């Protein structure tokens, strides 16, 4: 305003209110009108996704809990019972769907979860995928490898992924099969995913990037200062509608537009404000800034590749419904500009906006801190060797290999030597293997589990 105060626009106000809402309410709001729909699909509202819980009426959407926190036993048991009931029902093609749902709350819960997952993949993630940081699909009976593959391609900046006790196979991770595709990943839980083989570890190692191309100084710096990609508590400060977000978030040197990734422009915003950047870019487009394909230059952005893979058939709708949303916004600042191309100053570090920047291998992070392969009995030393390559896992603290029957002490030793941060108390493997830190490491966790592989099952 003229007296220098910042004007708050209606959509900006809406977003502030929406921050108090849970996922279900946000989706309801998104069905009010097109403006509400756009605001409800602001990236910072969808950082953490828990579709399995949401499908059962628990609308928690905060950050994941403590890494080693076990889920409630009753909760897990009820999900497993539901899964079994659904599987039996699904195998019987003669059963009438509506009848079965009326009779069985378990089956209808899984069906609801399936619809929700489809809605999220088709309607929500094309808009907010790059903003998503954590995703839990633990104990899902409805998720498939294909669905996970779509989700991972739409969410390139994931830091937490929990697929505990799901039926996914190696193909679920195909979209990570390029350098740096999952370089922001810090926690991966594949406990009980018994279809996983060494191929997944090979893909994972590739996606985490390559530290060997970094200088020793740089590697030491990375170890000292692990990444903190997003401050989840950041307040969002949207630009007023109709005003270019670039005026707010970038400073440009005189001399006109940049070309390619030249050093002519610099990021002027604190990295902790990246939530604002994504929102601002979103809002810039929504406020009428022209986005022309020609001006966009290349089409290499991860989200643009993802869009081509997703379905588009109609108007937008709620993740709680089937449908699609037409031209989706990725939320990336650089994708939402018509004339702005810059070299990201995060290059060489952990830029959440360019995780697929394959031209810069020096900044590959291998930020994984937590890895659980408990019950993935098909894993062998070859898979562990893949993880050992490209600089190992310098930040790995927790490693669970309980129930991995085919690994050996030598394979473990090779991996452990490149995991300098490993906490021995959080290192689990088969009691019958005489591996590294045998006297101090924790033993197999699957001894009395009953539903995960263990060489001593039944004893
Ligand atoms: Fe050997 Fe569990 S896998 S004790």
Short mmCIF file of C-alpha atoms and ligand atoms in Angstrom, two decimals:
data_model
loop_
_atom_site.label_atom_id
_atom_site.label_comp_id
_atom_site.label_asym_id
_atom_site.label_seq_id
_atom_site.Cartn_x
_atom_site.Cartn_y
_atom_site.Cartn_z
CA UNK A 1 0.00 0.00 0.00
CA UNK A 2 1.01 3.63 -0.25
CA UNK A 3 1.89 3.88 3.40
CA UNK A 4 4.26 0.97 3.03
CA UNK A 5 2.20 -1.77 4.64
CA UNK A 6 1.94 -5.09 2.91
CA UNK A 7 -1.46 -5.75 1.45
CA UNK A 8 -2.97 -9.11 2.20
CA UNK A 9 -4.94 -10.50 -0.67
CA UNK A 10 -7.96 -12.73 -0.30
CA UNK A 11 -6.17 -15.86 -1.54
CA UNK A 12 -3.27 -15.07 0.74
CA UNK A 13 -5.69 -14.84 3.61
CA UNK A 14 -7.31 -18.07 2.49
CA UNK A 15 -3.96 -19.82 2.58
CA UNK A 16 -3.34 -18.64 6.10
CA UNK A 17 -6.67 -20.13 7.13
CA UNK A 18 -6.02 -23.32 5.17
CA UNK A 19 -2.90 -23.90 7.20
CA UNK A 20 -5.14 -24.81 10.11
CA UNK A 21 -7.01 -27.45 8.13
CA UNK A 22 -6.37 -31.13 7.74
CA UNK A 23 -6.24 -33.00 4.43
CA UNK A 24 -9.90 -33.93 4.34
CA UNK A 25 -11.07 -30.37 4.96
CA UNK A 26 -8.59 -29.03 2.43
CA UNK A 27 -10.05 -31.32 -0.21
CA UNK A 28 -13.55 -30.24 0.65
CA UNK A 29 -12.48 -26.61 0.36
CA UNK A 30 -10.93 -27.38 -3.00
CA UNK A 31 -14.37 -28.23 -4.31
CA UNK A 32 -15.87 -24.84 -3.50
CA UNK A 33 -14.57 -22.91 -6.50
CA UNK A 34 -11.53 -22.67 -8.74
CA UNK A 35 -9.75 -20.11 -6.52
CA UNK A 36 -10.19 -22.23 -3.43
CA UNK A 37 -9.11 -25.26 -5.42
CA UNK A 38 -5.89 -23.52 -6.43
CA UNK A 39 -5.15 -22.30 -2.93
CA UNK A 40 -5.84 -25.72 -1.44
CA UNK A 41 -3.21 -27.16 -3.76
CA UNK A 42 -0.44 -24.96 -2.45
CA UNK A 43 2.67 -27.06 -1.96
CA UNK A 44 3.42 -26.10 1.63
CA UNK A 45 0.05 -27.49 2.73
CA UNK A 46 1.03 -30.96 1.63
CA UNK A 47 4.48 -31.65 3.02
CA UNK A 48 3.63 -34.93 4.75
CA UNK A 49 1.33 -37.55 3.33
CA UNK A 50 -0.21 -40.45 5.28
CA UNK A 51 -2.84 -41.91 2.93
CA UNK A 52 -3.23 -45.14 4.91
CA UNK A 53 -4.13 -43.24 8.06
CA UNK A 54 -6.26 -40.72 6.21
CA UNK A 55 -8.34 -43.47 4.63
CA UNK A 56 -9.21 -44.61 8.14
CA UNK A 57 -10.19 -41.22 9.51
CA UNK A 58 -6.88 -40.22 11.12
CA UNK A 59 -5.99 -36.94 9.43
CA UNK A 60 -2.61 -36.30 10.97
CA UNK A 61 -0.44 -34.35 8.53
CA UNK A 62 2.54 -33.23 10.60
CA UNK A 63 6.15 -34.37 10.26
CA UNK A 64 6.97 -38.02 10.84
CA UNK A 65 7.61 -39.10 14.41
CA UNK A 66 10.80 -40.38 15.90
CA UNK A 67 12.70 -42.67 13.58
CA UNK A 68 12.75 -45.65 15.91
CA UNK A 69 9.23 -45.28 17.18
CA UNK A 70 7.26 -48.49 16.64
CA UNK A 71 3.67 -48.10 15.46
CA UNK A 72 0.86 -49.11 17.74
CA UNK A 73 0.49 -52.92 17.73
CA UNK A 74 -3.30 -52.92 17.60
CA UNK A 75 -3.20 -50.51 14.70
CA UNK A 76 -0.80 -52.73 12.78
CA UNK A 77 -2.84 -55.83 13.52
CA UNK A 78 -6.07 -54.25 12.33
CA UNK A 79 -4.38 -53.16 9.11
CA UNK A 80 -3.04 -56.65 8.56
CA UNK A 81 -6.48 -58.15 9.16
CA UNK A 82 -7.98 -55.70 6.70
CA UNK A 83 -5.32 -56.61 4.15
CA UNK A 84 -6.02 -60.30 4.49
CA UNK A 85 -9.79 -59.79 4.21
CA UNK A 86 -9.34 -57.63 1.13
CA UNK A 87 -7.01 -60.13 -0.49
CA UNK A 88 -9.47 -62.97 0.00
CA UNK A 89 -12.31 -60.86 -1.29
CA UNK A 90 -10.29 -59.61 -4.24
CA UNK A 91 -9.49 -63.13 -5.30
CA UNK A 92 -13.15 -63.98 -5.47
CA UNK A 93 -14.28 -62.30 -8.69
CA UNK A 94 -17.89 -63.40 -8.25
CA UNK A 95 -18.51 -61.34 -5.15
CA UNK A 96 -20.62 -58.24 -5.70
CA UNK A 97 -18.54 -55.24 -4.64
CA UNK A 98 -21.26 -53.21 -2.98
CA UNK A 99 -22.54 -56.20 -1.03
CA UNK A 100 -19.10 -57.06 0.24
CA UNK A 101 -18.46 -53.50 1.39
CA UNK A 102 -21.71 -53.40 3.30
CA UNK A 103 -20.81 -56.59 5.04
CA UNK A 104 -17.18 -55.95 5.68
CA UNK A 105 -15.83 -52.69 7.08
CA UNK A 106 -12.33 -54.12 6.56
CA UNK A 107 -12.80 -54.45 2.82
CA UNK A 108 -14.41 -51.06 2.47
CA UNK A 109 -11.49 -49.49 4.38
CA UNK A 110 -9.00 -50.89 1.89
CA UNK A 111 -11.18 -49.83 -1.01
CA UNK A 112 -11.36 -46.34 0.41
CA UNK A 113 -7.60 -46.35 0.73
CA UNK A 114 -7.25 -47.42 -2.88
CA UNK A 115 -9.53 -44.65 -4.11
CA UNK A 116 -7.69 -42.14 -2.00
CA UNK A 117 -4.31 -43.24 -3.33
CA UNK A 118 -5.53 -43.01 -6.91
CA UNK A 119 -6.94 -39.57 -6.23
CA UNK A 120 -3.69 -38.39 -4.69
CA UNK A 121 -1.65 -39.65 -7.63
CA UNK A 122 -3.93 -38.20 -10.26
CA UNK A 123 -5.18 -34.97 -8.73
CA UNK A 124 -2.90 -33.80 -5.98
CA UNK A 125 0.69 -34.83 -6.65
CA UNK A 126 0.91 -33.32 -10.14
CA UNK A 127 0.39 -29.97 -8.37
CA UNK A 128 2.22 -30.41 -5.08
CA UNK A 129 4.57 -33.37 -5.66
CA UNK A 130 7.85 -31.39 -5.52
CA UNK A 131 6.82 -30.02 -2.14
CA UNK A 132 6.18 -33.40 -0.56
CA UNK A 133 8.86 -34.38 1.93
CA UNK A 134 7.52 -37.46 3.64
CA UNK A 135 5.24 -40.24 2.57
CA UNK A 136 4.11 -43.18 4.63
CA UNK A 137 2.42 -46.12 2.97
CA UNK A 138 3.28 -48.56 5.73
CA UNK A 139 0.99 -51.60 5.90
CA UNK A 140 -0.97 -50.51 2.87
CA UNK A 141 -2.85 -53.34 1.21
CA UNK A 142 -3.94 -51.17 -1.67
CA UNK A 143 -0.67 -49.75 -2.93
CA UNK A 144 1.00 -51.36 -5.93
CA UNK A 145 4.48 -51.10 -7.40
CA UNK A 146 3.11 -49.10 -10.30
CA UNK A 147 1.49 -46.64 -7.95
CA UNK A 148 4.69 -46.20 -5.93
CA UNK A 149 6.62 -45.68 -9.15
CA UNK A 150 4.22 -42.90 -10.18
CA UNK A 151 4.39 -41.32 -6.75
CA UNK A 152 8.20 -41.32 -6.68
CA UNK A 153 8.38 -39.73 -10.09
CA UNK A 154 6.01 -36.98 -8.94
CA UNK A 155 7.77 -36.40 -5.60
CA UNK A 156 11.46 -35.83 -6.40
CA UNK A 157 12.29 -34.21 -3.06
CA UNK A 158 11.21 -36.90 -0.64
CA UNK A 159 13.25 -37.20 2.51
CA UNK A 160 11.18 -39.91 4.23
CA UNK A 161 9.64 -42.92 2.56
CA UNK A 162 7.99 -45.71 4.54
CA UNK A 163 6.81 -48.76 2.62
CA UNK A 164 6.83 -51.15 5.57
CA UNK A 165 5.04 -54.44 4.93
CA UNK A 166 3.79 -53.60 1.47
CA UNK A 167 3.77 -55.78 -1.60
CA UNK A 168 6.05 -53.60 -3.72
CA UNK A 169 8.71 -55.07 -5.96
CA UNK A 170 11.89 -53.68 -7.52
CA UNK A 171 9.96 -52.00 -10.32
CA UNK A 172 8.48 -49.55 -7.80
CA UNK A 173 11.83 -47.75 -7.72
CA UNK A 174 12.47 -47.45 -11.44
CA UNK A 175 12.07 -43.68 -11.37
CA UNK A 176 15.09 -43.45 -9.05
CA UNK A 177 17.32 -45.15 -11.59
CA UNK A 178 19.34 -42.10 -12.48
CA UNK A 179 22.09 -40.21 -10.72
CA UNK A 180 20.80 -38.07 -7.92
CA UNK A 181 17.13 -38.93 -8.46
CA UNK A 182 16.63 -39.45 -4.72
CA UNK A 183 19.52 -37.47 -3.36
CA UNK A 184 17.38 -35.84 -0.66
CA UNK A 185 16.32 -39.19 0.78
CA UNK A 186 17.21 -39.54 4.45
CA UNK A 187 15.00 -42.36 5.65
CA UNK A 188 13.89 -45.44 3.77
CA UNK A 189 11.90 -48.19 5.46
CA UNK A 190 11.37 -51.33 3.41
CA UNK A 191 10.76 -53.65 6.36
CA UNK A 192 8.77 -56.66 5.30
CA UNK A 193 8.96 -55.90 1.57
CA UNK A 194 10.03 -59.43 0.77
CA UNK A 195 9.87 -59.01 -3.01
CA UNK A 196 12.74 -56.53 -2.92
CA UNK A 197 16.01 -57.80 -4.38
CA UNK A 198 19.51 -56.46 -4.99
CA UNK A 199 18.15 -54.53 -7.96
CA UNK A 200 16.43 -52.07 -5.65
CA UNK A 201 19.69 -51.45 -3.78
CA UNK A 202 21.48 -50.90 -7.06
CA UNK A 203 18.87 -48.34 -8.09
CA UNK A 204 18.95 -46.73 -4.67
CA UNK A 205 22.71 -46.36 -4.77
CA UNK A 206 22.48 -44.70 -8.16
CA UNK A 207 19.70 -42.37 -7.07
CA UNK A 208 21.55 -41.27 -3.94
CA UNK A 209 24.29 -39.85 -6.13
CA UNK A 210 28.05 -40.10 -6.16
CA UNK A 211 30.36 -38.73 -3.53
CA UNK A 212 33.52 -39.98 -5.14
CA UNK A 213 33.55 -37.07 -7.55
CA UNK A 214 33.62 -34.61 -4.64
CA UNK A 215 36.89 -33.34 -3.27
CA UNK A 216 37.96 -34.68 0.16
CA UNK A 217 37.33 -31.22 1.61
CA UNK A 218 33.88 -31.17 0.22
CA UNK A 219 33.07 -34.62 1.54
CA UNK A 220 34.30 -33.61 4.97
CA UNK A 221 32.10 -30.52 4.80
CA UNK A 222 29.08 -32.58 3.88
CA UNK A 223 29.68 -34.85 6.83
CA UNK A 224 30.03 -31.93 9.18
CA UNK A 225 26.96 -30.12 7.92
CA UNK A 226 24.21 -32.53 6.92
CA UNK A 227 21.39 -31.03 4.90
CA UNK A 228 18.32 -29.48 6.33
CA UNK A 229 16.31 -28.90 3.20
CA UNK A 230 13.19 -27.34 4.65
CA UNK A 231 12.21 -25.56 7.78
CA UNK A 232 8.73 -26.95 8.12
CA UNK A 233 7.67 -24.22 10.49
CA UNK A 234 8.27 -21.44 8.00
CA UNK A 235 5.51 -18.98 7.55
CA UNK A 236 4.43 -18.56 4.01
CA UNK A 237 4.57 -15.10 2.52
CA UNK A 238 2.82 -15.10 -0.77
CA UNK A 239 3.19 -12.35 -3.27
CA UNK A 240 -0.01 -10.47 -3.94
CA UNK A 241 -2.03 -11.91 -6.75
CA UNK A 242 -1.02 -10.65 -10.15
CA UNK A 243 2.48 -9.71 -9.09
CA UNK A 244 5.48 -11.67 -10.22
CA UNK A 245 7.03 -13.72 -7.48
CA UNK A 246 10.41 -13.08 -9.03
CA UNK A 247 10.28 -9.50 -7.88
CA UNK A 248 10.13 -10.85 -4.39
CA UNK A 249 12.44 -13.79 -4.42
CA UNK A 250 15.15 -13.05 -6.94
CA UNK A 251 17.58 -10.25 -7.44
CA UNK A 252 18.81 -9.77 -10.95
CA UNK A 253 21.92 -8.13 -12.11
CA UNK A 254 21.62 -5.50 -14.77
CA UNK A 255 22.04 -6.81 -18.27
CA UNK A 256 18.81 -8.53 -19.01
CA UNK A 257 17.82 -12.15 -18.99
CA UNK A 258 20.23 -14.90 -18.36
CA UNK A 259 20.69 -17.81 -20.63
CA UNK A 260 21.19 -21.36 -19.54
CA UNK A 261 22.66 -21.81 -16.12
CA UNK A 262 25.05 -18.90 -16.19
CA UNK A 263 26.16 -17.23 -12.99
CA UNK A 264 24.48 -13.92 -13.83
CA UNK A 265 21.72 -14.35 -11.26
CA UNK A 266 21.76 -15.36 -7.68
CA UNK A 267 19.21 -16.67 -5.27
CA UNK A 268 18.44 -13.91 -2.85
CA UNK A 269 16.34 -15.86 -0.43
CA UNK A 270 17.47 -17.89 2.53
CA UNK A 271 17.30 -21.61 1.71
CA UNK A 272 15.05 -22.09 4.71
CA UNK A 273 12.43 -20.10 2.84
CA UNK A 274 12.12 -22.54 0.00
CA UNK A 275 8.55 -23.20 0.98
CA UNK A 276 7.91 -19.59 0.15
CA UNK A 277 9.63 -19.92 -3.20
CA UNK A 278 7.45 -22.80 -4.20
CA UNK A 279 4.32 -21.07 -3.06
CA UNK A 280 5.37 -17.83 -4.66
CA UNK A 281 6.07 -19.48 -7.98
CA UNK A 282 2.70 -21.13 -7.77
CA UNK A 283 1.06 -17.86 -7.05
CA UNK A 284 2.89 -16.01 -9.73
CA UNK A 285 1.38 -18.28 -12.32
CA UNK A 286 -2.02 -18.12 -10.76
CA UNK A 287 -1.86 -14.38 -10.61
CA UNK A 288 -1.64 -14.08 -14.36
CA UNK A 289 2.06 -14.15 -15.18
CA UNK A 290 2.38 -15.57 -18.63
CA UNK A 291 4.10 -18.88 -18.90
CA UNK A 292 5.01 -19.72 -22.44
CA UNK A 293 6.42 -22.97 -23.52
CA UNK A 294 8.89 -21.15 -25.71
CA UNK A 295 10.16 -19.12 -22.83
CA UNK A 296 10.64 -22.15 -20.71
CA UNK A 297 13.50 -23.29 -22.83
CA UNK A 298 14.45 -26.82 -21.97
CA UNK A 299 12.06 -29.45 -20.74
CA UNK A 300 14.44 -31.26 -18.52
CA UNK A 301 12.82 -30.43 -15.22
CA UNK A 302 11.91 -33.47 -13.22
CA UNK A 303 8.35 -32.30 -12.73
CA UNK A 304 7.86 -31.71 -16.42
CA UNK A 305 8.96 -35.20 -17.18
CA UNK A 306 6.62 -36.40 -14.49
CA UNK A 307 3.69 -34.55 -15.93
CA UNK A 308 4.05 -36.35 -19.19
CA UNK A 309 3.74 -39.59 -17.34
CA UNK A 310 0.64 -38.67 -15.39
CA UNK A 311 -2.95 -38.82 -16.48
CA UNK A 312 -4.86 -35.76 -17.58
CA UNK A 313 -8.39 -36.00 -18.77
CA UNK A 314 -10.56 -33.36 -17.26
CA UNK A 315 -11.05 -30.76 -14.62
CA UNK A 316 -9.52 -30.75 -11.21
CA UNK A 317 -11.04 -32.61 -8.37
CA UNK A 318 -10.31 -33.80 -4.90
CA UNK A 319 -7.81 -36.53 -4.11
CA UNK A 320 -10.76 -38.21 -2.52
CA UNK A 321 -12.21 -38.60 -5.99
CA UNK A 322 -11.12 -39.92 -9.31
CA UNK A 323 -10.41 -37.34 -11.97
CA UNK A 324 -7.59 -35.13 -13.10
CA UNK A 325 -6.57 -31.55 -13.10
CA UNK A 326 -5.58 -30.48 -16.55
CA UNK A 327 -2.46 -28.35 -16.73
CA UNK A 328 -0.79 -28.75 -13.41
CA UNK A 329 1.66 -26.45 -11.72
CA UNK A 330 4.84 -27.96 -10.48
CA UNK A 331 5.60 -25.21 -7.98
CA UNK A 332 9.19 -24.89 -9.14
CA UNK A 333 10.25 -21.32 -9.48
CA UNK A 334 12.25 -21.98 -12.59
CA UNK A 335 9.43 -23.79 -14.33
CA UNK A 336 6.91 -21.07 -13.68
CA UNK A 337 8.86 -18.28 -15.31
CA UNK A 338 8.76 -17.14 -18.85
CA UNK A 339 12.07 -15.40 -18.96
CA UNK A 340 14.14 -16.42 -16.02
CA UNK A 341 16.92 -18.94 -16.16
CA UNK A 342 19.50 -19.10 -13.47
CA UNK A 343 22.13 -21.28 -12.06
CA UNK A 344 21.00 -22.38 -8.67
CA UNK A 345 23.48 -21.46 -6.01
CA UNK A 346 22.68 -24.74 -4.29
CA UNK A 347 24.43 -26.50 -7.10
CA UNK A 348 26.94 -28.77 -5.53
CA UNK A 349 24.88 -28.97 -2.39
CA UNK A 350 21.40 -30.19 -1.70
CA UNK A 351 19.11 -28.15 -3.86
CA UNK A 352 15.58 -29.34 -3.29
CA UNK A 353 14.50 -27.88 -6.59
CA UNK A 354 17.04 -29.64 -8.78
CA UNK A 355 17.50 -33.12 -7.43
CA UNK A 356 17.82 -34.45 -10.94
CA UNK A 357 20.59 -32.14 -11.98
CA UNK A 358 22.74 -34.79 -13.49
CA UNK A 359 25.33 -32.41 -14.82
CA UNK A 360 26.46 -31.70 -11.30
CA UNK A 361 27.70 -34.80 -9.65
CA UNK A 362 29.98 -33.03 -7.24
CA UNK A 363 27.09 -32.19 -4.97
CA UNK A 364 25.54 -35.64 -4.72
CA UNK A 365 24.69 -36.11 -1.15
CA UNK A 366 24.02 -39.72 -0.17
CA UNK A 367 22.12 -38.31 2.77
CA UNK A 368 20.56 -41.58 3.86
CA UNK A 369 20.47 -41.88 7.65
CA UNK A 370 18.00 -44.70 8.19
CA UNK A 371 17.67 -47.86 6.14
CA UNK A 372 15.60 -50.87 7.09
CA UNK A 373 15.59 -53.98 4.93
CA UNK A 374 14.27 -56.20 7.68
CA UNK A 375 12.70 -59.30 6.17
CA UNK A 376 13.96 -58.54 2.65
CA UNK A 377 15.42 -62.02 2.55
CA UNK A 378 16.43 -61.92 -1.11
CA UNK A 379 19.11 -59.30 -0.49
CA UNK A 380 22.65 -60.58 -0.96
CA UNK A 381 26.18 -59.25 -0.60
CA UNK A 382 25.93 -57.91 -4.15
CA UNK A 383 23.19 -55.51 -3.07
CA UNK A 384 25.21 -54.40 -0.06
CA UNK A 385 28.18 -53.83 -2.33
CA UNK A 386 26.08 -51.49 -4.49
CA UNK A 387 25.37 -49.39 -1.41
CA UNK A 388 29.08 -49.37 -0.57
CA UNK A 389 29.97 -47.85 -3.90
CA UNK A 390 30.00 -44.16 -4.89
CA UNK A 391 31.21 -43.03 -1.50
CA UNK A 392 29.22 -45.36 0.75
CA UNK A 393 26.63 -44.01 3.14
CA UNK A 394 28.53 -41.48 5.23
CA UNK A 395 25.51 -40.31 7.22
CA UNK A 396 23.86 -43.67 7.84
CA UNK A 397 23.07 -44.13 11.52
CA UNK A 398 20.46 -46.91 11.54
CA UNK A 399 20.79 -50.11 9.50
CA UNK A 400 18.41 -53.03 9.93
CA UNK A 401 19.25 -56.20 8.01
CA UNK A 402 17.32 -58.62 10.22
CA UNK A 403 16.07 -61.59 8.26
CA UNK A 404 18.42 -61.04 5.33
CA UNK A 405 19.37 -64.69 5.15
CA UNK A 406 21.81 -64.62 2.27
CA UNK A 407 24.21 -61.91 3.33
CA UNK A 408 27.56 -62.81 4.88
CA UNK A 409 29.95 -61.31 7.38
CA UNK A 410 32.25 -60.24 4.54
CA UNK A 411 29.44 -58.39 2.76
CA UNK A 412 28.46 -56.65 5.96
CA UNK A 413 32.05 -55.70 6.67
CA UNK A 414 32.42 -54.11 3.25
CA UNK A 415 29.36 -51.95 3.83
CA UNK A 416 30.11 -51.02 7.41
CA UNK A 417 33.56 -49.71 6.52
CA UNK A 418 31.91 -47.00 4.40
CA UNK A 419 29.30 -46.08 7.00
CA UNK A 420 31.33 -44.07 9.52
CA UNK A 421 28.26 -42.67 11.28
CA UNK A 422 26.65 -46.05 11.96
CA UNK A 423 25.37 -46.39 15.51
CA UNK A 424 26.19 -49.94 16.55
CA UNK A 425 23.12 -50.09 18.77
CA UNK A 426 21.01 -49.43 15.73
CA UNK A 427 22.72 -52.06 13.61
CA UNK A 428 20.72 -55.29 13.29
CA UNK A 429 21.54 -58.49 11.45
CA UNK A 430 21.14 -62.25 11.70
CA UNK A 431 22.41 -63.80 14.90
CA UNK A 432 24.01 -66.61 12.93
CA UNK A 433 26.36 -64.32 11.04
CA UNK A 434 29.69 -63.53 12.54
CA UNK A 435 29.87 -60.04 11.13
CA UNK A 436 31.31 -56.66 12.11
CA UNK A 437 30.84 -55.50 15.70
CA UNK A 438 29.35 -58.93 16.47
CA UNK A 439 29.72 -58.40 20.19
CA UNK A 440 28.09 -54.97 20.26
CA UNK A 441 25.64 -54.89 17.34
CA UNK A 442 21.99 -55.63 18.02
CA UNK A 443 20.79 -59.04 16.96
CA UNK A 444 18.07 -60.06 14.56
CA UNK A 445 14.77 -58.34 15.27
CA UNK A 446 12.64 -60.96 13.55
CA UNK A 447 13.18 -63.86 15.94
CA UNK A 448 9.61 -63.89 17.24
CA UNK A 449 8.05 -61.69 14.65
CA UNK A 450 6.06 -64.40 12.92
CA UNK A 451 5.46 -62.51 9.69
CA UNK A 452 8.97 -61.50 8.61
CA UNK A 453 11.73 -63.74 7.34
CA UNK A 454 14.11 -65.14 9.91
CA UNK A 455 16.35 -68.18 9.80
CA UNK A 456 15.10 -69.11 13.24
CA UNK A 457 11.41 -68.87 12.52
CA UNK A 458 9.53 -71.56 14.35
CA UNK A 459 12.23 -72.23 16.91
FE1 LIG B 1 18.99 -65.33 11.44
FE2 LIG B 1 16.84 -63.94 12.28
S1 LIG B 1 17.66 -64.08 10.28
S2 LIG B 1 18.31 -64.99 13.45
#
